[in-house]
Structure formats: C-alpha cells, structure tokens
XYZ file of C-alpha atoms in Angstrom:
250
model
C 130.868 151.563 -1.183
C 130.231 147.874 -0.659
C 129.372 146.797 3.391
C 128.905 143.317 2.527
C 128.923 140.995 -0.721
C 125.730 140.649 -1.755
C 124.778 143.129 -5.222
C 122.452 144.532 -2.300
C 124.671 145.381 0.265
C 126.290 148.898 -0.570
C 125.462 152.301 0.319
C 126.539 156.219 -1.011
C 128.599 157.824 1.268
C 128.150 161.822 0.949
C 130.773 163.573 2.727
C 130.475 167.267 3.942
C 133.382 169.354 2.366
C 135.400 170.692 5.793
C 137.213 168.246 7.430
C 135.886 165.901 9.529
C 135.125 163.812 12.022
C 131.453 164.345 10.825
C 128.931 163.088 12.932
C 126.667 160.723 10.162
C 123.181 159.932 9.669
C 122.047 156.555 8.797
C 119.676 157.217 5.915
C 117.279 154.508 4.751
C 114.925 154.826 1.845
C 111.372 153.358 2.068
C 108.548 151.619 -0.502
C 107.079 148.923 1.759
C 110.592 147.159 2.131
C 109.929 146.164 -2.045
C 113.001 145.912 -4.388
C 111.183 148.033 -7.182
C 112.262 150.817 -4.998
C 115.814 151.955 -4.638
C 118.131 154.289 -2.264
C 117.727 156.655 -5.270
C 114.648 158.102 -2.883
C 116.943 159.192 -0.402
C 120.042 160.878 -2.144
C 118.600 164.694 -2.348
C 117.720 164.353 1.435
C 121.281 163.484 1.702
C 123.116 165.451 -0.096
C 121.245 167.808 1.687
C 122.381 166.418 4.928
C 126.271 166.743 3.875
C 125.436 170.599 2.883
C 124.911 171.207 6.226
C 127.941 169.119 7.856
C 126.517 165.687 8.486
C 127.935 162.940 6.666
C 124.648 160.404 5.247
C 125.232 156.972 4.457
C 122.563 156.188 2.552
C 121.870 152.414 2.619
C 120.379 149.548 0.197
C 119.549 146.580 1.746
C 117.893 143.040 0.609
C 114.457 143.704 -0.340
C 111.605 141.615 -1.215
C 110.452 140.603 -4.686
C 112.391 140.551 -7.827
C 114.779 137.587 -6.720
C 116.154 140.433 -4.009
C 116.934 138.224 -0.931
C 115.261 140.721 1.241
C 112.480 140.305 4.139
C 112.762 138.126 7.522
C 115.746 137.926 8.201
C 117.992 139.031 5.586
C 116.773 142.822 5.520
C 117.499 143.105 9.212
C 121.149 141.734 9.016
C 121.754 143.729 6.124
C 120.463 147.139 8.205
C 122.601 146.296 11.514
C 125.292 144.909 9.812
C 125.587 148.713 7.556
C 124.897 150.737 10.621
C 127.599 148.934 12.245
C 129.778 149.788 9.095
C 130.349 153.414 9.994
C 132.791 152.412 13.085
C 134.483 150.919 9.975
C 134.483 153.580 7.529
C 135.325 156.067 10.158
C 138.979 156.942 10.197
C 139.357 156.533 6.571
C 136.606 159.088 5.413
C 136.816 161.253 9.010
C 133.112 159.778 10.611
C 132.503 159.997 14.290
C 130.750 156.210 15.088
C 130.001 157.822 18.562
C 127.512 160.340 16.822
C 125.449 158.796 14.780
C 121.651 158.778 13.738
C 119.598 156.415 11.653
C 117.163 158.486 9.521
C 114.802 156.634 7.505
C 111.081 157.599 5.407
C 108.223 155.324 5.309
C 109.582 151.673 5.542
C 113.136 152.753 5.742
C 111.404 154.734 8.663
C 110.715 151.217 10.877
C 113.779 149.932 9.808
C 115.343 153.554 11.495
C 113.662 153.064 14.432
C 114.207 149.275 14.574
C 118.216 149.762 14.438
C 117.772 152.185 17.134
C 116.316 149.229 19.558
C 118.872 147.171 18.387
C 120.527 147.028 22.790
C 116.554 145.290 23.619
C 117.216 142.877 21.437
C 117.778 138.851 22.886
C 121.191 137.471 22.126
C 121.127 135.345 18.574
C 118.603 137.556 17.375
C 119.018 139.253 14.011
C 120.456 142.835 14.851
C 121.567 142.291 18.335
C 125.222 143.267 19.940
C 125.661 146.529 18.281
C 128.454 148.036 17.541
C 127.422 151.520 16.845
C 124.492 152.485 18.663
C 122.552 155.510 17.371
C 122.514 159.104 19.568
C 118.573 159.538 17.504
C 116.243 158.338 15.457
C 114.285 160.509 12.691
C 110.946 158.669 11.248
C 109.455 160.200 7.981
C 106.295 159.208 7.524
C 107.500 155.454 9.201
C 106.250 152.310 9.313
C 106.205 152.034 13.496
C 104.086 148.896 14.541
C 104.065 146.233 11.645
C 101.720 144.866 14.157
C 99.169 147.362 13.618
C 100.298 148.417 10.031
C 99.427 144.463 9.124
C 96.273 144.753 10.656
C 95.265 148.208 9.123
C 96.501 146.776 5.771
C 99.385 149.379 5.064
C 100.632 148.615 2.038
C 98.117 145.633 1.466
C 99.899 142.462 2.170
C 103.595 144.104 2.614
C 103.968 143.992 6.139
C 103.558 139.670 5.927
C 105.349 139.516 2.656
C 108.488 141.230 4.445
C 107.979 138.876 7.696
C 107.127 136.153 6.250
C 103.694 135.623 7.688
C 101.241 137.390 10.330
C 101.604 137.839 13.777
C 99.557 135.144 14.234
C 101.808 132.870 12.264
C 105.524 134.337 13.142
C 104.469 135.778 16.442
C 108.599 135.503 17.779
C 109.294 137.032 14.511
C 107.416 140.273 14.970
C 108.978 139.920 18.714
C 112.575 141.034 17.289
C 111.561 143.413 14.323
C 108.299 145.496 15.267
C 109.989 148.397 17.503
C 106.994 148.844 18.986
C 107.522 145.744 20.948
C 110.707 146.960 22.160
C 109.417 150.360 24.235
C 111.104 151.904 25.741
C 114.404 152.330 23.214
C 116.153 154.310 25.601
C 117.089 156.374 22.289
C 115.469 159.703 21.524
C 113.094 159.217 18.859
C 111.263 162.500 16.421
C 108.691 160.960 14.002
C 107.826 163.960 11.538
C 104.240 162.741 9.670
C 102.091 164.728 6.604
C 98.469 165.017 7.936
C 97.484 164.342 4.412
C 99.708 161.018 3.753
C 97.564 158.300 1.848
C 100.524 155.623 2.463
C 101.409 155.419 5.961
C 98.582 156.672 8.229
C 99.107 159.565 10.736
C 97.004 157.596 13.367
C 99.911 155.031 13.500
C 102.842 157.462 14.010
C 100.025 159.022 16.766
C 99.309 155.692 18.612
C 103.369 155.009 18.445
C 104.355 158.127 19.862
C 102.051 157.887 22.451
C 102.949 153.975 23.719
C 106.720 155.194 23.699
C 106.236 158.279 25.739
C 104.193 156.084 28.311
C 106.947 153.887 28.465
C 109.305 156.179 29.325
C 111.150 157.175 25.912
C 111.741 160.838 24.827
C 110.126 161.158 21.615
C 108.143 163.622 19.762
C 105.880 164.090 16.436
C 105.465 166.714 14.822
C 102.617 166.593 12.208
C 102.733 168.655 8.900
C 99.844 169.937 7.499
C 98.883 169.459 4.102
C 101.578 168.061 3.543
C 101.598 164.237 2.177
C 104.154 160.777 2.323
C 106.506 161.764 -0.175
C 106.646 165.670 1.437
C 109.155 164.321 3.957
C 111.568 163.473 1.310
C 111.688 166.723 -0.472
C 113.986 169.016 0.732
C 111.844 172.242 0.271
C 109.293 170.928 2.202
C 108.462 171.893 5.809
C 108.398 168.270 7.340
C 112.480 167.629 5.680
C 113.542 171.162 7.373
C 111.620 169.894 10.512
C 113.295 166.153 10.013
C 117.099 168.195 9.161
C 117.359 170.394 12.066
C 116.263 167.278 14.678
C 119.174 165.612 13.193
C 121.588 168.685 13.155
C 120.513 169.081 17.118
C 121.600 165.445 17.909
C-alpha cells in the first residue's frame, strides 16, 4: 500500500484475522539507512505481531545510495508521512490510530525513536506537527544517538552520509534528526539490545537510556546475553520475545 507517490513510499500492512479496531505497530527496517536493505527484513516480525493481535504497518522509505533519493530530509519526511498515514488507513482496515507503537531495528530503531520525538520538533522542521503520536517506541539494537554513533564510527561513515555532513558541518540537521537531542521525549521507550552486537555497540543504548532516564523519560533497557545484532528480528529469539511483550502491553 502506498503513502506517497515515490516508488519507495509504500508499506506492507499485516492484519490480524479478528475484527478491529486493531492497535498498530509501525515497523521500520534497518541497514544503516542504505538502499541495499529493504522492508523484507521486517516481514517475519510483522507477521508475528499480526498473529498476536496487532496490525503491523511495515514501512519502506527513501534511503541513501543507488539513486534512492533518501537521507536528509527525505527519509524523515517519509517516515513522518508513513506514521501519519495510519490515520488514513484506519476506517477501511480497522486500525486504531490512537494506539500506535513505533518499532525499529538498527537504523530503523533510530527512526522509530525519532518518530516518537516529533511533538518536540520546532515548527517547520521535517516531521513536525504529527497527526499520529505513538504511545510507545521500541528500539531493537537501535542507533539511538546520531552524534555518538558518528563519533564511534558506527556503520563507517553511514551517519554523515545519511545526514549530509558531520555534526560539526551541519549541526542544525542533527538538532532535528537526533532523538537524543530531544530528550525528554515524553513517550515510553523500550530498548532491546544483544550484548554480542557487533554492528551497533550496546554501549550506545546504555548511554542513551541513562540520559533519557535522567531527563525524566519512562525508558527501559533490556540487554540480552549471547545474542547479536540480527537476533532482535528473529522471531524465536529472546530479544524479539521481550520486544513483542512490550508492544503487546502498550
């Protein structure tokens, strides 16, 4: 289903078998915001959520590379439009736009948390003035802080390529794009991170959760021993079980 005219502005809507209105998980895939990865990464967890009684709106968005047209600001306007599109889909497909969670893995975790921060954005910023405000944000091995991720070299130069410069070069973009700059978000957050994650260090989540809690947010970090970066989106993993239970409780 499409939420815009660009070829990447689409999503797969997974619906439970019973009658709605259903709560909705807006699901956002990772891949360091690069076009080589797509929403297929999140199909299994989306189907699992539908089996558990939640609709799952598995979203594609414009990404960097391969002439995909993503990065600043288009990825952000796409994600904002996709989340808000839940309201447009509600009547026809039995969705409850007042009960929405954003759920993302890796770079998609950044987007899920950012989407929950949209009420904090200044007027005129990409994604400001949301129509749909999530009740919960769930990050699975997420990139929670773009500035720290750039400093740590997470994904190589992925952050700078995504935003179009370093934090020193384009600080005004990071001020909008970085969820850590918007604390407190005022939205409950659950961060699930494998302790053996070799792509996004668990230290990034620990730092973010400490800062969010200090700012007054309702935030929980669950670290999973002996699980890595991709475990979070394997439906039989402990990490996904923890995430799914958090979503069902929203």
